Short mmCIF file of C-alpha atoms in Angstrom, two decimals:
data_model
loop_
_atom_site.label_atom_id
_atom_site.label_comp_id
_atom_site.label_asym_id
_atom_site.label_seq_id
_atom_site.Cartn_x
_atom_site.Cartn_y
_atom_site.Cartn_z
CA MET A 1 23.35 2.71 -2.86
CA LEU A 2 20.14 2.09 -0.31
CA THR A 3 18.84 -1.74 -1.41
CA LEU A 4 14.71 -2.34 -0.95
CA ILE A 5 13.80 -5.18 -0.01
CA THR A 6 10.45 -5.29 -1.40
CA TYR A 7 7.72 -7.81 -2.42
CA THR A 8 7.67 -8.62 -5.62
CA PRO A 9 5.60 -7.01 -8.84
CA ALA A 10 2.00 -8.10 -8.85
CA PHE A 11 -1.80 -7.03 -10.20
CA GLY A 12 -0.04 -4.29 -12.55
CA GLN A 13 1.60 -2.53 -9.88
CA PRO A 14 5.30 -2.07 -8.72
CA SER A 15 5.03 -4.17 -5.84
CA ALA A 16 2.70 -6.32 -3.82
CA SER A 17 1.78 -4.05 -1.26
CA PRO A 18 0.71 -0.85 -1.00
CA PHE A 19 3.64 0.26 1.51
CA CYS A 20 6.39 -1.07 -0.84
CA VAL A 21 5.75 0.97 -3.84
CA LYS A 22 5.03 4.09 -1.06
CA ALA A 23 9.00 3.15 -0.30
CA MET A 24 10.05 3.03 -3.71
CA TYR A 25 8.11 6.44 -4.56
CA LEU A 26 10.12 8.22 -1.64
CA LEU A 27 13.11 7.05 -2.18
CA ASN A 28 12.71 8.75 -5.95
CA MET A 29 11.41 11.91 -4.83
CA ALA A 30 14.92 11.86 -2.11
CA GLY A 31 16.89 11.70 -4.81
CA VAL A 32 19.31 8.99 -3.67
CA PRO A 33 20.60 6.17 -5.00
CA TRP A 34 18.56 2.72 -4.92
CA GLN A 35 18.70 -0.61 -5.93
CA ARG A 36 15.77 -3.30 -5.02
CA HIS A 37 15.90 -6.84 -3.93
CA ASP A 38 12.95 -8.68 -4.76
CA THR A 39 11.15 -11.12 -2.29
CA ASN A 40 8.43 -12.80 -0.57
CA ASP A 41 9.06 -14.08 2.36
CA PRO A 42 9.03 -10.96 4.71
CA ARG A 43 10.12 -13.59 7.99
CA LYS A 44 14.06 -12.86 8.54
CA TRP A 45 12.78 -8.63 8.12
CA PRO A 46 12.40 -6.54 10.99
CA HIS A 47 9.16 -6.96 12.51
CA ALA A 48 8.89 -9.46 10.08
CA LYS A 49 7.33 -6.98 7.57
CA LEU A 50 7.77 -5.48 3.87
CA PRO A 51 9.35 -3.16 3.18
CA ALA A 52 13.14 -2.82 4.66
CA ILE A 53 15.78 -1.10 3.73
CA GLN A 54 19.55 -1.16 3.56
CA SER A 55 22.08 1.56 4.19
CA GLU A 56 26.19 0.40 4.35
CA THR A 57 25.37 0.50 8.77
CA GLU A 58 21.65 -0.32 9.33
CA MET A 59 18.15 -1.78 8.50
CA ILE A 60 15.41 -0.45 8.37
CA GLY A 61 12.32 -1.91 8.16
CA ASP A 62 8.68 -0.27 7.57
CA SER A 63 7.83 2.71 5.51
CA ASP A 64 7.15 4.89 8.23
CA ASN A 65 10.73 4.63 9.15
CA ILE A 66 12.31 4.57 6.18
CA ARG A 67 10.56 8.26 5.96
CA ALA A 68 12.30 9.25 8.65
CA TYR A 69 15.22 7.82 7.98
CA LEU A 70 15.46 9.67 4.36
CA GLU A 71 14.70 13.50 6.25
CA GLU A 72 17.20 12.69 8.18
CA GLN A 73 19.28 12.34 5.57
CA GLY A 74 17.77 15.83 4.62
CA ALA A 75 15.28 14.49 2.01
CA ASP A 76 11.97 16.99 2.71
CA PHE A 77 9.13 15.47 0.95
CA ASP A 78 6.47 18.15 1.43
CA ALA A 79 9.10 21.62 1.23
CA GLY A 80 6.89 24.48 0.39
CA LEU A 81 4.23 23.50 2.70
CA THR A 82 1.97 25.44 5.85
CA GLU A 83 2.03 23.71 8.91
CA ILE A 84 -2.48 23.31 8.18
CA GLN A 85 -1.20 21.76 5.21
CA ARG A 86 1.56 19.26 6.89
CA ALA A 87 -1.34 18.68 9.53
CA THR A 88 -3.50 17.55 6.87
CA SER A 89 -1.02 15.11 4.75
CA ARG A 90 -0.41 13.39 8.03
CA ALA A 91 -3.94 13.04 8.48
CA PHE A 92 -4.63 11.58 4.25
CA ILE A 93 -1.85 9.80 5.09
CA ARG A 94 -3.48 7.65 8.13
CA MET A 95 -6.47 8.07 6.65
CA VAL A 96 -5.48 5.49 3.43
CA GLU A 97 -3.10 3.48 6.37
CA GLU A 98 -5.24 2.62 9.13
CA HIS A 99 -8.04 2.57 7.24
CA MET A 100 -8.65 2.10 3.49
CA TYR A 101 -5.58 -0.36 3.42
CA PHE A 102 -7.68 -2.91 5.11
CA HIS A 103 -10.71 -2.82 2.57
CA ILE A 104 -7.64 -3.84 0.34
CA LEU A 105 -6.57 -6.68 2.54
CA LEU A 106 -10.36 -7.99 2.65
CA ASP A 107 -10.71 -7.27 -0.54
CA ARG A 108 -7.93 -9.89 -1.15
CA TRP A 109 -8.19 -12.36 0.99
CA ALA A 110 -11.51 -12.73 2.04
CA ASP A 111 -13.62 -12.96 -1.14
CA ASP A 112 -13.72 -16.86 -2.18
CA VAL A 113 -13.12 -15.77 -6.16
CA VAL A 114 -10.03 -13.57 -5.49
CA TRP A 115 -8.32 -15.55 -3.05
CA PRO A 116 -7.24 -18.49 -5.27
CA SER A 117 -4.91 -15.95 -7.56
CA VAL A 118 -3.97 -13.98 -4.99
CA ARG A 119 -2.90 -16.96 -2.93
CA ASP A 120 -1.18 -17.95 -6.43
CA THR A 121 0.77 -14.81 -6.31
CA TYR A 122 1.45 -13.89 -2.87
CA PHE A 123 2.94 -17.66 -2.07
CA GLN A 124 3.97 -18.65 -5.45
CA THR A 125 7.12 -20.09 -3.97
CA ILE A 126 5.65 -22.88 -2.30
CA PRO A 127 5.16 -26.19 -3.84
CA LYS A 128 1.72 -26.41 -5.93
CA TRP A 129 0.30 -29.37 -4.36
CA LEU A 130 0.66 -27.84 -0.70
CA ARG A 131 0.19 -23.98 -1.02
CA PRO A 132 -3.85 -24.76 -0.06
CA LEU A 133 -3.32 -26.22 2.86
CA VAL A 134 -0.19 -23.91 4.17
CA THR A 135 -2.42 -20.00 2.76
CA GLY A 136 -5.71 -21.89 4.11
CA ARG A 137 -3.89 -21.88 7.45
CA ILE A 138 -2.52 -18.12 7.08
CA ARG A 139 -5.74 -17.06 5.67
CA LYS A 140 -7.88 -17.66 8.34
CA PHE A 141 -5.74 -16.05 11.44
CA VAL A 142 -5.70 -12.78 8.59
CA LEU A 143 -9.35 -12.81 8.48
CA ARG A 144 -9.18 -13.29 12.87
CA GLY A 145 -7.82 -10.23 12.57
CA MET A 146 -10.10 -8.40 10.85
CA GLU A 147 -12.69 -9.83 12.48
CA SER A 148 -11.08 -8.48 15.67
CA GLN A 149 -10.16 -5.52 13.98
CA GLY A 150 -14.17 -4.42 13.17
CA LEU A 151 -13.84 -4.56 8.90
CA GLY A 152 -13.91 -8.25 8.67
CA ARG A 153 -17.81 -8.30 10.11
CA LEU A 154 -19.76 -6.18 7.37
CA THR A 155 -19.97 -7.51 4.19
CA ALA A 156 -18.50 -5.97 0.68
CA GLY A 157 -21.13 -3.84 0.34
CA GLU A 158 -21.41 -2.40 3.64
CA ARG A 159 -17.40 -1.91 3.88
CA LEU A 160 -18.04 0.07 0.61
CA ASP A 161 -20.02 2.41 2.45
CA ARG A 162 -17.76 3.20 4.60
CA ILE A 163 -15.09 3.45 2.20
CA GLU A 164 -16.85 5.97 0.13
CA PRO A 165 -16.43 8.77 2.09
CA ASP A 166 -12.76 8.87 2.16
CA LEU A 167 -12.54 8.35 -1.62
CA GLN A 168 -14.42 11.46 -1.92
CA ALA A 169 -12.27 13.10 0.39
CA ILE A 170 -9.96 12.30 -1.22
CA ALA A 171 -11.24 13.43 -5.00
CA ALA A 172 -12.58 17.22 -3.26
CA HIS A 173 -8.58 17.58 -2.27
CA LEU A 174 -7.11 16.66 -5.74
CA TRP A 175 -9.67 19.58 -7.97
CA GLN A 176 -6.86 22.38 -6.34
CA GLY A 177 -4.14 21.10 -8.67
CA GLN A 178 -2.17 17.64 -10.29
CA PHE A 179 -1.65 16.39 -6.85
CA LEU A 180 -2.37 16.77 -3.21
CA PHE A 181 -1.20 20.07 -2.43
CA GLY A 182 -0.86 21.53 -5.96
CA ASP A 183 1.71 20.30 -8.78
CA THR A 184 3.91 19.06 -7.05
CA PRO A 185 4.34 15.82 -5.03
CA THR A 186 4.54 15.43 -1.72
CA ALA A 187 4.52 13.04 0.82
CA ALA A 188 0.96 12.18 1.04
CA ASP A 189 1.32 11.38 -2.25
CA ALA A 190 3.14 8.75 -1.65
CA SER A 191 0.62 7.13 0.20
CA VAL A 192 -2.22 7.71 -1.04
CA ALA A 193 -0.85 6.88 -4.61
CA ALA A 194 0.53 3.92 -4.07
CA MET A 195 -3.14 2.98 -2.54
CA LEU A 196 -5.22 4.00 -5.10
CA GLY A 197 -3.22 2.17 -7.00
CA ALA A 198 -3.24 -1.39 -5.14
CA MET A 199 -6.98 -0.50 -4.74
CA ALA A 200 -7.83 -0.09 -8.58
CA GLY A 201 -4.98 -3.45 -9.48
CA THR A 202 -6.81 -5.89 -6.96
CA PRO A 203 -7.60 -8.78 -9.25
CA GLY A 204 -11.14 -10.65 -9.95
CA GLY A 205 -13.00 -7.22 -9.91
CA THR A 206 -14.68 -6.98 -6.66
CA ALA A 207 -17.24 -3.96 -6.22
CA LEU A 208 -14.29 -1.84 -4.85
CA SER A 209 -11.76 -2.30 -7.23
CA ARG A 210 -14.13 -1.65 -9.90
CA ARG A 211 -15.25 1.48 -8.31
CA MET A 212 -11.89 2.56 -8.41
CA LYS A 213 -11.26 1.51 -11.74
CA GLU A 214 -14.37 4.03 -12.69
CA ALA A 215 -13.57 7.26 -10.84
CA LEU A 216 -11.58 8.35 -13.64
CA LEU A 217 -10.23 11.81 -11.10
CA LEU A 218 -8.95 9.10 -8.98
CA THR A 219 -7.46 7.06 -11.75
CA ARG A 220 -5.90 10.08 -13.93
CA TYR A 221 -3.78 11.32 -10.65
CA VAL A 222 -2.31 7.67 -9.95
CA ALA A 223 -1.01 7.70 -13.28
CA ARG A 224 0.04 11.52 -12.50
CA VAL A 225 2.07 10.17 -9.63
CA ALA A 226 3.45 7.09 -11.44
CA ASP A 227 5.01 8.50 -14.13
CA ALA A 228 6.99 11.61 -11.72
CA LEU A 229 7.58 9.32 -9.04
CA GLY A 230 8.09 5.61 -10.37
#
Protein backbone atom coordinates (compact mmCIF):
# COMPACT_ATOMS: atom_id res chain seq x y z
CA MET A 1 0.00 0.00 0.00
CA LEU A 2 1.19 3.50 -0.83
CA THR A 3 1.43 6.15 1.86
CA LEU A 4 0.72 9.74 0.91
CA ILE A 5 2.58 12.24 3.05
CA THR A 6 0.43 15.35 3.03
CA TYR A 7 -0.28 18.54 4.85
CA THR A 8 -3.21 18.34 7.24
CA PRO A 9 -6.76 19.34 6.24
CA ALA A 10 -7.39 23.09 6.37
CA PHE A 11 -9.83 25.75 5.25
CA GLY A 12 -12.49 23.21 4.34
CA GLN A 13 -10.15 21.30 2.00
CA PRO A 14 -8.67 17.80 2.41
CA SER A 15 -5.25 19.42 2.72
CA ALA A 16 -3.85 22.90 3.18
CA SER A 17 -1.97 22.40 -0.12
CA PRO A 18 -3.79 22.07 -3.45
CA PHE A 19 -0.88 19.97 -4.68
CA CYS A 20 -1.59 17.44 -1.92
CA VAL A 21 -5.27 17.43 -2.89
CA LYS A 22 -4.22 16.87 -6.50
CA ALA A 23 -2.14 13.86 -5.40
CA MET A 24 -5.15 12.44 -3.52
CA TYR A 25 -7.30 12.79 -6.60
CA LEU A 26 -4.68 11.11 -8.79
CA LEU A 27 -4.31 8.21 -6.36
CA ASN A 28 -8.06 7.69 -6.36
CA MET A 29 -8.23 7.94 -10.15
CA ALA A 30 -5.46 5.33 -10.40
CA GLY A 31 -7.47 2.99 -8.20
CA VAL A 32 -4.53 2.01 -6.02
CA PRO A 33 -4.79 1.37 -2.27
CA TRP A 34 -3.27 4.17 -0.23
CA GLN A 35 -3.26 5.72 3.20
CA ARG A 36 -2.38 9.21 4.34
CA HIS A 37 0.21 10.42 6.80
CA ASP A 38 -0.39 14.00 7.91
CA THR A 39 2.33 16.42 8.83
CA ASN A 40 2.90 20.16 8.74
CA ASP A 41 6.68 19.84 8.59
CA PRO A 42 7.97 19.10 5.06
CA ARG A 43 11.68 19.40 5.84
CA LYS A 44 12.59 15.70 5.88
CA TRP A 45 10.74 14.77 2.69
CA PRO A 46 12.14 15.03 -0.88
CA HIS A 47 12.95 18.62 -1.88
CA ALA A 48 11.61 19.67 1.57
CA LYS A 49 8.17 19.79 -0.04
CA LEU A 50 4.86 17.97 0.07
CA PRO A 51 3.16 15.89 -1.21
CA ALA A 52 5.26 12.76 -1.32
CA ILE A 53 4.39 9.09 -1.54
CA GLN A 54 6.17 6.16 0.03
CA SER A 55 6.05 2.83 -1.78
CA GLU A 56 7.59 -0.39 -0.53
CA THR A 57 10.86 0.47 -2.24
CA GLU A 58 11.10 4.22 -2.80
CA MET A 59 10.00 7.71 -1.84
CA ILE A 60 8.59 9.92 -4.58
CA GLY A 61 8.25 13.65 -3.99
CA ASP A 62 6.35 16.31 -5.97
CA SER A 63 2.87 15.89 -7.44
CA ASP A 64 4.19 15.73 -11.02
CA ASN A 65 6.55 12.92 -10.06
CA ILE A 66 3.71 11.16 -8.28
CA ARG A 67 1.66 11.32 -11.47
CA ALA A 68 4.58 9.95 -13.49
CA TYR A 69 5.06 7.11 -10.99
CA LEU A 70 1.39 6.15 -11.15
CA GLU A 71 1.47 6.22 -14.94
CA GLU A 72 4.50 3.93 -14.91
CA GLN A 73 2.40 1.55 -12.82
CA GLY A 74 -0.31 1.54 -15.48
CA ALA A 75 -2.59 4.49 -14.69
CA ASP A 76 -3.95 6.40 -17.70
CA PHE A 77 -5.37 9.67 -16.45
CA ASP A 78 -6.17 10.98 -19.94
CA ALA A 79 -7.71 7.90 -21.51
CA GLY A 80 -9.75 8.77 -24.58
CA LEU A 81 -8.33 12.24 -25.08
CA THR A 82 -7.06 13.32 -28.47
CA GLU A 83 -3.55 14.68 -28.89
CA ILE A 84 -4.99 18.21 -29.05
CA GLN A 85 -6.92 17.61 -25.82
CA ARG A 86 -3.84 16.21 -24.11
CA ALA A 87 -1.91 19.32 -25.14
CA THR A 88 -4.71 21.55 -23.85
CA SER A 89 -4.76 19.55 -20.62
CA ARG A 90 -1.08 20.20 -20.08
CA ALA A 91 -1.60 23.91 -20.72
CA PHE A 92 -4.42 24.07 -18.16
CA ILE A 93 -2.30 22.27 -15.58
CA ARG A 94 0.61 24.63 -16.09
CA MET A 95 -1.70 27.65 -15.98
CA VAL A 96 -3.12 26.76 -12.57
CA GLU A 97 0.10 25.41 -11.04
CA GLU A 98 2.59 27.97 -12.34
CA HIS A 99 0.39 31.07 -12.27
CA MET A 100 -2.86 30.75 -10.33
CA TYR A 101 -1.16 29.03 -7.40
CA PHE A 102 0.95 32.10 -6.68
CA HIS A 103 -2.18 34.24 -6.45
CA ILE A 104 -3.40 31.90 -3.71
CA LEU A 105 -0.03 32.09 -1.98
CA LEU A 106 -0.15 35.90 -1.95
CA ASP A 107 -3.77 35.89 -0.78
CA ARG A 108 -2.67 33.82 2.21
CA TRP A 109 0.78 35.22 3.01
CA ALA A 110 0.62 38.90 1.98
CA ASP A 111 -2.74 39.97 3.39
CA ASP A 112 -2.29 41.21 6.97
CA VAL A 113 -5.90 40.32 7.83
CA VAL A 114 -5.66 36.78 6.48
CA TRP A 115 -2.14 36.00 7.66
CA PRO A 116 -2.87 35.30 11.37
CA SER A 117 -5.36 32.55 10.45
CA VAL A 118 -2.94 31.07 7.93
CA ARG A 119 -0.01 31.31 10.35
CA ASP A 120 -1.86 29.58 13.16
CA THR A 121 -3.02 26.82 10.79
CA TYR A 122 0.27 26.16 9.03
CA PHE A 123 2.49 26.51 12.10
CA GLN A 124 0.29 25.22 14.90
CA THR A 125 3.07 22.97 16.22
CA ILE A 126 5.22 26.00 17.09
CA PRO A 127 4.46 27.26 20.62
CA LYS A 128 2.03 30.16 20.47
CA TRP A 129 4.36 32.59 22.26
CA LEU A 130 7.17 31.86 19.79
CA ARG A 131 5.07 31.57 16.64
CA PRO A 132 4.96 35.25 15.54
CA LEU A 133 8.75 35.60 15.73
CA VAL A 134 9.59 32.39 13.86
CA THR A 135 6.88 32.71 11.23
CA GLY A 136 7.57 36.39 10.67
CA ARG A 137 10.98 35.50 9.28
CA ILE A 138 9.52 32.76 7.08
CA ARG A 139 6.85 35.14 5.82
CA LYS A 140 9.42 37.77 4.85
CA PHE A 141 11.39 35.12 2.95
CA VAL A 142 8.28 33.97 1.05
CA LEU A 143 7.20 37.49 0.20
CA ARG A 144 10.70 38.41 -1.02
CA GLY A 145 10.46 35.44 -3.35
CA MET A 146 7.13 36.68 -4.68
CA GLU A 147 8.67 40.11 -5.24
CA SER A 148 11.31 38.45 -7.40
CA GLN A 149 8.69 36.35 -9.17
CA GLY A 150 6.77 39.52 -10.03
CA LEU A 151 3.23 39.03 -8.76
CA GLY A 152 4.29 40.30 -5.36
CA ARG A 153 4.79 43.73 -6.87
CA LEU A 154 1.11 44.03 -7.86
CA THR A 155 -1.75 45.31 -5.73
CA ALA A 156 -4.57 42.94 -4.79
CA GLY A 157 -6.74 44.61 -7.43
CA GLU A 158 -4.08 44.24 -10.10
CA ARG A 159 -3.67 40.58 -9.22
CA LEU A 160 -7.42 40.03 -9.52
CA ASP A 161 -7.35 41.60 -12.99
CA ARG A 162 -4.40 39.40 -13.92
CA ILE A 163 -6.09 36.13 -12.91
CA GLU A 164 -9.56 36.91 -14.27
CA PRO A 165 -8.83 35.69 -17.83
CA ASP A 166 -7.63 32.37 -16.38
CA LEU A 167 -10.89 31.90 -14.50
CA GLN A 168 -12.84 32.79 -17.63
CA ALA A 169 -10.83 30.29 -19.68
CA ILE A 170 -11.68 27.48 -17.26
CA ALA A 171 -15.34 28.48 -17.18
CA ALA A 172 -15.54 28.61 -20.99
CA HIS A 173 -14.09 25.10 -21.23
CA LEU A 174 -16.62 23.72 -18.74
CA TRP A 175 -19.57 24.48 -20.98
CA GLN A 176 -18.80 21.29 -22.94
CA GLY A 177 -19.39 18.83 -20.09
CA GLN A 178 -19.33 18.06 -16.40
CA PHE A 179 -15.53 18.10 -16.40
CA LEU A 180 -12.88 19.86 -18.48
CA PHE A 181 -12.86 17.24 -21.22
CA GLY A 182 -16.35 15.80 -21.08
CA ASP A 183 -18.19 13.67 -18.58
CA THR A 184 -15.19 11.81 -17.13
CA PRO A 185 -12.55 13.48 -14.93
CA THR A 186 -8.97 13.52 -16.18
CA ALA A 187 -5.59 14.67 -14.87
CA ALA A 188 -6.43 18.29 -15.62
CA ASP A 189 -9.44 18.15 -13.34
CA ALA A 190 -7.29 16.85 -10.50
CA SER A 191 -5.07 19.93 -10.76
CA VAL A 192 -7.60 22.60 -11.71
CA ALA A 193 -10.31 21.68 -9.21
CA ALA A 194 -7.79 21.34 -6.39
CA MET A 195 -6.46 24.83 -7.13
CA LEU A 196 -9.90 26.41 -7.40
CA GLY A 197 -10.95 24.75 -4.15
CA ALA A 198 -7.91 26.19 -2.40
CA MET A 199 -8.69 29.59 -3.87
CA ALA A 200 -12.23 29.58 -2.52
CA GLY A 201 -11.09 28.22 0.83
CA THR A 202 -8.68 31.00 1.73
CA PRO A 203 -9.91 32.46 5.04
CA GLY A 204 -10.76 36.09 5.56
CA GLY A 205 -12.90 36.80 2.53
CA THR A 206 -10.28 38.15 0.15
CA ALA A 207 -11.32 39.64 -3.19
CA LEU A 208 -10.09 36.51 -4.97
CA SER A 209 -11.85 34.04 -2.66
CA ARG A 210 -15.08 36.05 -3.00
CA ARG A 211 -14.73 36.09 -6.79
CA MET A 212 -14.33 32.31 -6.78
CA LYS A 213 -17.24 31.65 -4.42
CA GLU A 214 -19.54 33.84 -6.51
CA ALA A 215 -18.72 31.87 -9.70
CA LEU A 216 -21.38 29.15 -9.44
CA LEU A 217 -20.18 27.33 -12.55
CA LEU A 218 -16.73 26.97 -10.99
CA THR A 219 -17.83 26.16 -7.45
CA ARG A 220 -20.20 23.47 -8.70
CA TYR A 221 -17.39 22.04 -10.80
CA VAL A 222 -15.09 21.88 -7.76
CA ALA A 223 -17.82 20.04 -5.85
CA ARG A 224 -18.34 17.56 -8.71
CA VAL A 225 -14.64 16.74 -8.85
CA ALA A 226 -14.53 16.29 -5.07
CA ASP A 227 -17.51 13.93 -5.26
CA ALA A 228 -15.99 11.94 -8.14
CA LEU A 229 -12.39 11.77 -6.95
CA GLY A 230 -12.41 12.54 -3.23
